[in-house]
PDB file of C-alpha atoms in Angstrom:
ATOM      1  CA  ASP A 577      42.879  -1.736  22.505  1.00 73.00           C
ATOM      2  CA  GLY A 578      42.012   1.426  20.561  1.00 81.00           C
ATOM      3  CA  LYS A 579      41.806  -0.359  17.205  1.00 84.00           C
ATOM      4  CA  GLU A 580      39.633   1.322  14.578  1.00 84.00           C
ATOM      5  CA  ILE A 581      36.706  -0.991  13.791  1.00 82.00           C
ATOM      6  CA  ILE A 582      34.632   1.108  11.397  1.00 87.00           C
ATOM      7  CA  PRO A 583      36.543   3.583   9.191  1.00 85.00           C
ATOM      8  CA  PHE A 584      35.695   7.271   9.332  1.00 90.00           C
ATOM      9  CA  MET A 585      33.799   7.300   6.037  1.00 93.00           C
ATOM     10  CA  TYR A 586      30.219   8.073   7.099  1.00 96.00           C
ATOM     11  CA  ASP A 587      28.518  11.440   7.495  1.00 96.00           C
ATOM     12  CA  TYR A 588      26.730  10.215  10.613  1.00 95.00           C
ATOM     13  CA  ALA A 589      26.412   6.917  12.473  1.00 94.00           C
ATOM     14  CA  ARG A 590      24.118   5.580  15.167  1.00 95.00           C
ATOM     15  CA  VAL A 591      24.872   2.836  17.703  1.00 94.00           C
ATOM     16  CA  PHE A 592      24.607  -0.873  16.917  1.00 94.00           C
ATOM     17  CA  CYS A 593      21.224  -2.359  17.788  1.00 94.00           C
ATOM     18  CA  ASP A 594      20.200  -5.895  16.842  1.00 94.00           C
ATOM     19  CA  GLY A 595      23.641  -6.251  15.241  1.00 94.00           C
ATOM     20  CA  LEU A 596      23.199  -3.331  12.820  1.00 96.00           C
ATOM     21  CA  ALA A 597      23.969   0.387  12.864  1.00 96.00           C
ATOM     22  CA  ALA A 598      22.153   3.047  10.863  1.00 97.00           C
ATOM     23  CA  VAL A 599      24.710   5.159   8.990  1.00 97.00           C
ATOM     24  CA  GLU A 600      24.409   8.124   6.648  1.00 97.00           C
ATOM     25  CA  LEU A 601      26.521   8.393   3.502  1.00 97.00           C
ATOM     26  CA  ASN A 602      26.112  11.178   0.936  1.00 96.00           C
ATOM     27  CA  GLY A 603      22.720  12.180   2.370  1.00 96.00           C
ATOM     28  CA  LYS A 604      21.166   8.686   2.381  1.00 98.00           C
ATOM     29  CA  TRP A 605      20.817   6.226   5.245  1.00 98.00           C
ATOM     30  CA  GLY A 606      21.433   2.490   5.269  1.00 98.00           C
ATOM     31  CA  PHE A 607      22.630  -0.144   7.727  1.00 98.00           C
ATOM     32  CA  ILE A 608      25.977  -1.857   8.274  1.00 97.00           C
ATOM     33  CA  ASP A 609      27.092  -4.766  10.418  1.00 96.00           C
ATOM     34  CA  LYS A 610      30.054  -4.711  12.807  1.00 93.00           C
ATOM     35  CA  ASP A 611      32.404  -5.699   9.961  1.00 94.00           C
ATOM     36  CA  ASN A 612      31.310  -2.618   7.958  1.00 95.00           C
ATOM     37  CA  ASN A 613      29.391  -4.719   5.435  1.00 96.00           C
ATOM     38  CA  ARG A 614      26.435  -2.911   3.899  1.00 96.00           C
ATOM     39  CA  VAL A 615      23.494  -5.018   4.966  1.00 97.00           C
ATOM     40  CA  ILE A 616      20.638  -2.676   4.024  1.00 98.00           C
ATOM     41  CA  SER A 617      21.008  -0.311   1.043  1.00 97.00           C
ATOM     42  CA  PHE A 618      21.469   3.430   1.411  1.00 97.00           C
ATOM     43  CA  VAL A 619      18.049   4.473   0.138  1.00 97.00           C
ATOM     44  CA  TYR A 620      16.455   6.193   3.150  1.00 98.00           C
ATOM     45  CA  ASP A 621      16.244   9.909   3.935  1.00 98.00           C
ATOM     46  CA  ASP A 622      16.461   9.023   7.637  1.00 97.00           C
ATOM     47  CA  ALA A 623      16.612   5.846   9.708  1.00 97.00           C
ATOM     48  CA  GLU A 624      16.291   5.106  13.405  1.00 96.00           C
ATOM     49  CA  ASP A 625      17.892   2.341  15.449  1.00 96.00           C
ATOM     50  CA  PHE A 626      16.424  -1.143  15.390  1.00 94.00           C
ATOM     51  CA  ILE A 627      14.168  -1.935  18.339  1.00 92.00           C
ATOM     52  CA  ASP A 628      13.080  -5.569  18.723  1.00 88.00           C
ATOM     53  CA  GLY A 629      14.089  -6.303  15.122  1.00 91.00           C
ATOM     54  CA  PHE A 630      12.389  -3.322  13.465  1.00 94.00           C
ATOM     55  CA  ALA A 631      13.576   0.172  12.462  1.00 96.00           C
ATOM     56  CA  ILE A 632      11.571   3.248  11.484  1.00 96.00           C
ATOM     57  CA  VAL A 633      12.670   4.714   8.138  1.00 97.00           C
ATOM     58  CA  ASP A 634      11.822   7.818   6.094  1.00 97.00           C
ATOM     59  CA  ILE A 635      11.399   8.085   2.321  1.00 98.00           C
ATOM     60  CA  ASP A 636      10.384  11.504   0.939  1.00 97.00           C
ATOM     61  CA  GLY A 637       9.010  12.650   4.307  1.00 96.00           C
ATOM     62  CA  LYS A 638       6.816   9.568   4.824  1.00 97.00           C
ATOM     63  CA  TYR A 639       7.620   7.015   7.506  1.00 97.00           C
ATOM     64  CA  GLY A 640       7.375   3.248   7.688  1.00 96.00           C
ATOM     65  CA  CYS A 641       9.206   0.301   9.199  1.00 95.00           C
ATOM     66  CA  ILE A 642      11.733  -2.302   8.002  1.00 96.00           C
ATOM     67  CA  ASP A 643      12.967  -5.559   9.500  1.00 95.00           C
ATOM     68  CA  VAL A 644      16.644  -6.527   9.952  1.00 94.00           C
ATOM     69  CA  ALA A 645      16.688  -8.117   6.484  1.00 95.00           C
ATOM     70  CA  GLY A 646      15.662  -4.778   4.963  1.00 96.00           C
ATOM     71  CA  ASN A 647      12.120  -5.872   4.097  1.00 96.00           C
ATOM     72  CA  MET A 648       9.580  -3.040   4.205  1.00 96.00           C
ATOM     73  CA  VAL A 649       7.041  -4.381   6.712  1.00 94.00           C
ATOM     74  CA  VAL A 650       5.098  -1.135   7.192  1.00 94.00           C
ATOM     75  CA  PRO A 651       5.023   0.976   3.995  1.00 94.00           C
ATOM     76  CA  CYS A 652       6.322   4.564   4.159  1.00 96.00           C
ATOM     77  CA  ARG A 653       2.920   6.264   4.059  1.00 94.00           C
ATOM     78  CA  TYR A 654       2.650   7.882   7.473  1.00 95.00           C
ATOM     79  CA  ASP A 655       3.617  11.393   8.596  1.00 95.00           C
ATOM     80  CA  MET A 656       4.890  10.009  11.909  1.00 94.00           C
ATOM     81  CA  VAL A 657       5.686   6.546  13.273  1.00 93.00           C
ATOM     82  CA  GLN A 658       6.964   5.732  16.755  1.00 89.00           C
ATOM     83  CA  HIS A 659       7.505   2.552  18.763  1.00 86.00           C
ATOM     84  CA  CYS A 660       4.926   2.084  21.503  1.00 80.00           C
ATOM     85  CA  ASP A 661       4.827  -1.039  23.715  1.00 76.00           C
ATOM     86  CA  GLY A 662       5.619  -3.489  20.900  1.00 80.00           C
ATOM     87  CA  LEU A 663       3.284  -1.695  18.505  1.00 85.00           C
ATOM     88  CA  LEU A 664       3.669   1.363  16.269  1.00 89.00           C
ATOM     89  CA  GLU A 665       1.793   4.600  16.825  1.00 88.00           C
ATOM     90  CA  VAL A 666       1.159   6.219  13.437  1.00 92.00           C
ATOM     91  CA  CYS A 667      -0.106   9.620  12.334  1.00 91.00           C
ATOM     92  CA  LYS A 668      -1.542  10.985   9.113  1.00 92.00           C
ATOM     93  CA  GLU A 669      -1.852  14.712   8.594  1.00 89.00           C
ATOM     94  CA  GLY A 670      -5.149  15.859   7.167  1.00 80.00           C
ATOM     95  CA  LYS A 671      -7.359  18.876   6.514  1.00 78.00           C
ATOM     96  CA  SER A 672      -9.065  18.402   9.879  1.00 73.00           C
ATOM     97  CA  GLY A 673      -5.788  17.940  11.781  1.00 80.00           C
ATOM     98  CA  ASP A 674      -3.530  15.048  12.636  1.00 88.00           C
ATOM     99  CA  LYS A 675      -5.192  11.654  13.042  1.00 90.00           C
ATOM    100  CA  TYR A 676      -3.566   8.869  15.050  1.00 89.00           C
ATOM    101  CA  GLY A 677      -3.799   5.106  14.986  1.00 89.00           C
ATOM    102  CA  ILE A 678      -1.885   1.956  15.917  1.00 89.00           C
ATOM    103  CA  VAL A 679      -0.438  -0.721  13.607  1.00 91.00           C
ATOM    104  CA  ASN A 680       1.595  -3.775  14.465  1.00 88.00           C
ATOM    105  CA  VAL A 681       5.056  -4.419  13.037  1.00 86.00           C
ATOM    106  CA  THR A 682       3.572  -6.311  10.081  1.00 86.00           C
ATOM    107  CA  GLY A 683       1.486  -3.270   9.131  1.00 86.00           C
ATOM    108  CA  LYS A 684      -1.846  -4.708  10.321  1.00 89.00           C
ATOM    109  CA  THR A 685      -4.161  -1.983  11.623  1.00 90.00           C
ATOM    110  CA  ILE A 686      -4.901  -2.378  15.320  1.00 88.00           C
ATOM    111  CA  VAL A 687      -6.586   1.011  15.842  1.00 86.00           C
ATOM    112  CA  PRO A 688      -7.717   2.930  12.725  1.00 88.00           C
ATOM    113  CA  CYS A 689      -5.845   6.143  11.956  1.00 89.00           C
ATOM    114  CA  LYS A 690      -8.798   8.438  12.727  1.00 87.00           C
ATOM    115  CA  TYR A 691      -8.417   9.638  16.309  1.00 84.00           C
ATOM    116  CA  ASP A 692      -7.278  13.014  17.652  1.00 83.00           C
ATOM    117  CA  LEU A 693      -5.318  11.473  20.536  1.00 79.00           C
ATOM    118  CA  LEU A 694      -4.204   8.033  21.727  1.00 78.00           C
ATOM    119  CA  VAL A 695      -3.096   7.073  25.231  1.00 74.00           C
ATOM    120  CA  MET A 696      -1.676   3.677  26.185  1.00 69.00           C
ATOM    121  CA  LYS A 697      -0.411   4.697  29.621  1.00 60.00           C
ATOM    122  CA  TYR A 698      -1.449   7.385  32.041  1.00 54.00           C
ATOM    123  CA  ASP A 699       0.483   8.467  35.110  1.00 53.00           C
ATOM    124  CA  GLY A 700       2.439   5.198  35.079  1.00 55.00           C
ATOM    125  CA  ILE A 701      -0.676   3.025  34.713  1.00 50.00           C
ATOM    126  CA  ASP A 702      -0.638   0.755  31.661  1.00 56.00           C
ATOM    127  CA  PHE A 703      -4.203   0.316  30.406  1.00 55.00           C
ATOM    128  CA  GLU A 704      -3.316  -2.909  28.511  1.00 63.00           C
ATOM    129  CA  GLY A 705      -5.158  -1.240  25.680  1.00 64.00           C
ATOM    130  CA  VAL A 706      -5.442   2.010  23.809  1.00 67.00           C
ATOM    131  CA  VAL A 707      -7.620   4.884  25.008  1.00 66.00           C
ATOM    132  CA  VAL A 708      -8.784   6.896  21.993  1.00 66.00           C
ATOM    133  CA  TYR A 709     -10.109  10.444  21.908  1.00 64.00           C
ATOM    134  CA  LYS A 710     -12.096  12.149  19.184  1.00 74.00           C
ATOM    135  CA  HIS A 711     -13.028  15.832  19.188  1.00 69.00           C
ATOM    136  CA  THR A 712     -16.711  16.678  18.719  1.00 68.00           C
ATOM    137  CA  LEU A 713     -18.641  19.948  18.819  1.00 68.00           C
ATOM    138  CA  LYS A 714     -19.556  19.227  22.463  1.00 67.00           C
ATOM    139  CA  GLY A 715     -16.039  18.304  23.584  1.00 68.00           C
ATOM    140  CA  TYR A 716     -14.162  15.031  23.488  1.00 71.00           C
ATOM    141  CA  LYS A 717     -15.463  11.514  23.334  1.00 74.00           C
ATOM    142  CA  CYS A 718     -13.241   8.645  24.348  1.00 72.00           C
ATOM    143  CA  GLY A 719     -13.241   4.902  24.021  1.00 73.00           C
ATOM    144  CA  LEU A 720     -10.957   1.917  24.496  1.00 72.00           C
ATOM    145  CA  TYR A 721      -9.447  -0.725  22.208  1.00 74.00           C
ATOM    146  CA  ASP A 722      -7.527  -3.742  23.425  1.00 76.00           C
ATOM    147  CA  LYS A 723      -4.045  -4.325  21.962  1.00 76.00           C
ATOM    148  CA  ASN A 724      -5.504  -6.774  19.411  1.00 77.00           C
ATOM    149  CA  GLY A 725      -7.735  -4.101  17.892  1.00 75.00           C
ATOM    150  CA  LYS A 726     -11.026  -5.136  19.508  1.00 78.00           C
ATOM    151  CA  LYS A 727     -13.157  -2.177  20.560  1.00 75.00           C
ATOM    152  CA  VAL A 728     -13.728  -2.711  24.291  1.00 71.00           C
ATOM    153  CA  LEU A 729     -15.546   0.516  25.053  1.00 64.00           C
ATOM    154  CA  LYS A 730     -17.383   2.540  22.405  1.00 68.00           C
ATOM    155  CA  LEU A 731     -16.764   6.261  22.031  1.00 65.00           C
ATOM    156  CA  GLN A 732     -18.746   8.243  24.589  1.00 63.00           C
ATOM    157  CA  ARG A 733     -18.563  11.595  26.321  1.00 61.00           C
ATOM    158  CA  LYS A 734     -15.554  11.918  28.581  1.00 52.00           C
ATOM    159  CA  THR A 735     -16.969  11.492  32.049  1.00 48.00           C
ATOM    160  CA  LEU A 736     -15.691  10.701  35.494  1.00 40.00           C
ATOM    161  CA  LYS A 737     -17.462   7.342  35.216  1.00 52.00           C
ATOM    162  CA  LEU A 738     -15.399   6.440  32.128  1.00 52.00           C
ATOM    163  CA  LEU A 739     -12.138   7.509  33.744  1.00 52.00           C
ATOM    164  CA  LEU A 740     -12.951   5.466  36.857  1.00 50.00           C
ATOM    165  CA  THR A 741     -13.784   2.478  34.628  1.00 57.00           C
ATOM    166  CA  LEU A 742     -10.399   2.801  32.916  1.00 53.00           C
ATOM    167  CA  GLU A 743      -8.602   3.156  36.244  1.00 52.00           C
ATOM    168  CA  ASN A 744     -10.362   0.060  37.597  1.00 55.00           C
ATOM    169  CA  MET A 745      -9.475  -1.896  34.424  1.00 52.00           C
ATOM    170  CA  ALA A 746      -5.846  -0.863  34.753  1.00 47.00           C
ATOM    171  CA  SER A 747      -5.657  -1.722  38.453  1.00 47.00           C
ATOM    172  CA  GLU A 748      -7.220  -5.167  37.806  1.00 50.00           C
ATOM    173  CA  VAL A 749      -4.605  -5.856  35.152  1.00 45.00           C
ATOM    174  CA  LEU A 750      -1.771  -4.723  37.421  1.00 42.00           C
ATOM    175  CA  THR A 751      -2.860  -6.889  40.391  1.00 40.00           C
TER     176      THR A 751
END
């Protein structure tokens, strides 16, 4: 009926997800409910929408993750965090380049933050795990972790045999 629900008082607002909306006020982000009650304090430099009960937040250029109650479940210590198949891909910048890893939404390390590249899907095929790549003087080595953090395939030279093994693993999972 065209009735104003949330007053025009915020600098920026995102859509409601999981019952909350990230809003910016005076340069800080927090979360409100549909009645405009402040549910999570305005302490973040940036905040993303909630996905499956968790939102990525930024404090001083470092990223982490909070739950819908505002509890910090993954501390803001990463240079990048993004949702990835129910897990969080994280990145730390370093002298030897960016290093990637995977944590779950409680902050538990699934794949250590030490790889040059991570791939969980390729060309529409879900590996049901994480393919990791590490640069060496002779090229790349790659390996495979399952989504619980168990190393399934140790790092080895990237070969056609390894890629075929991964493709076969993926096709077995999909059938």
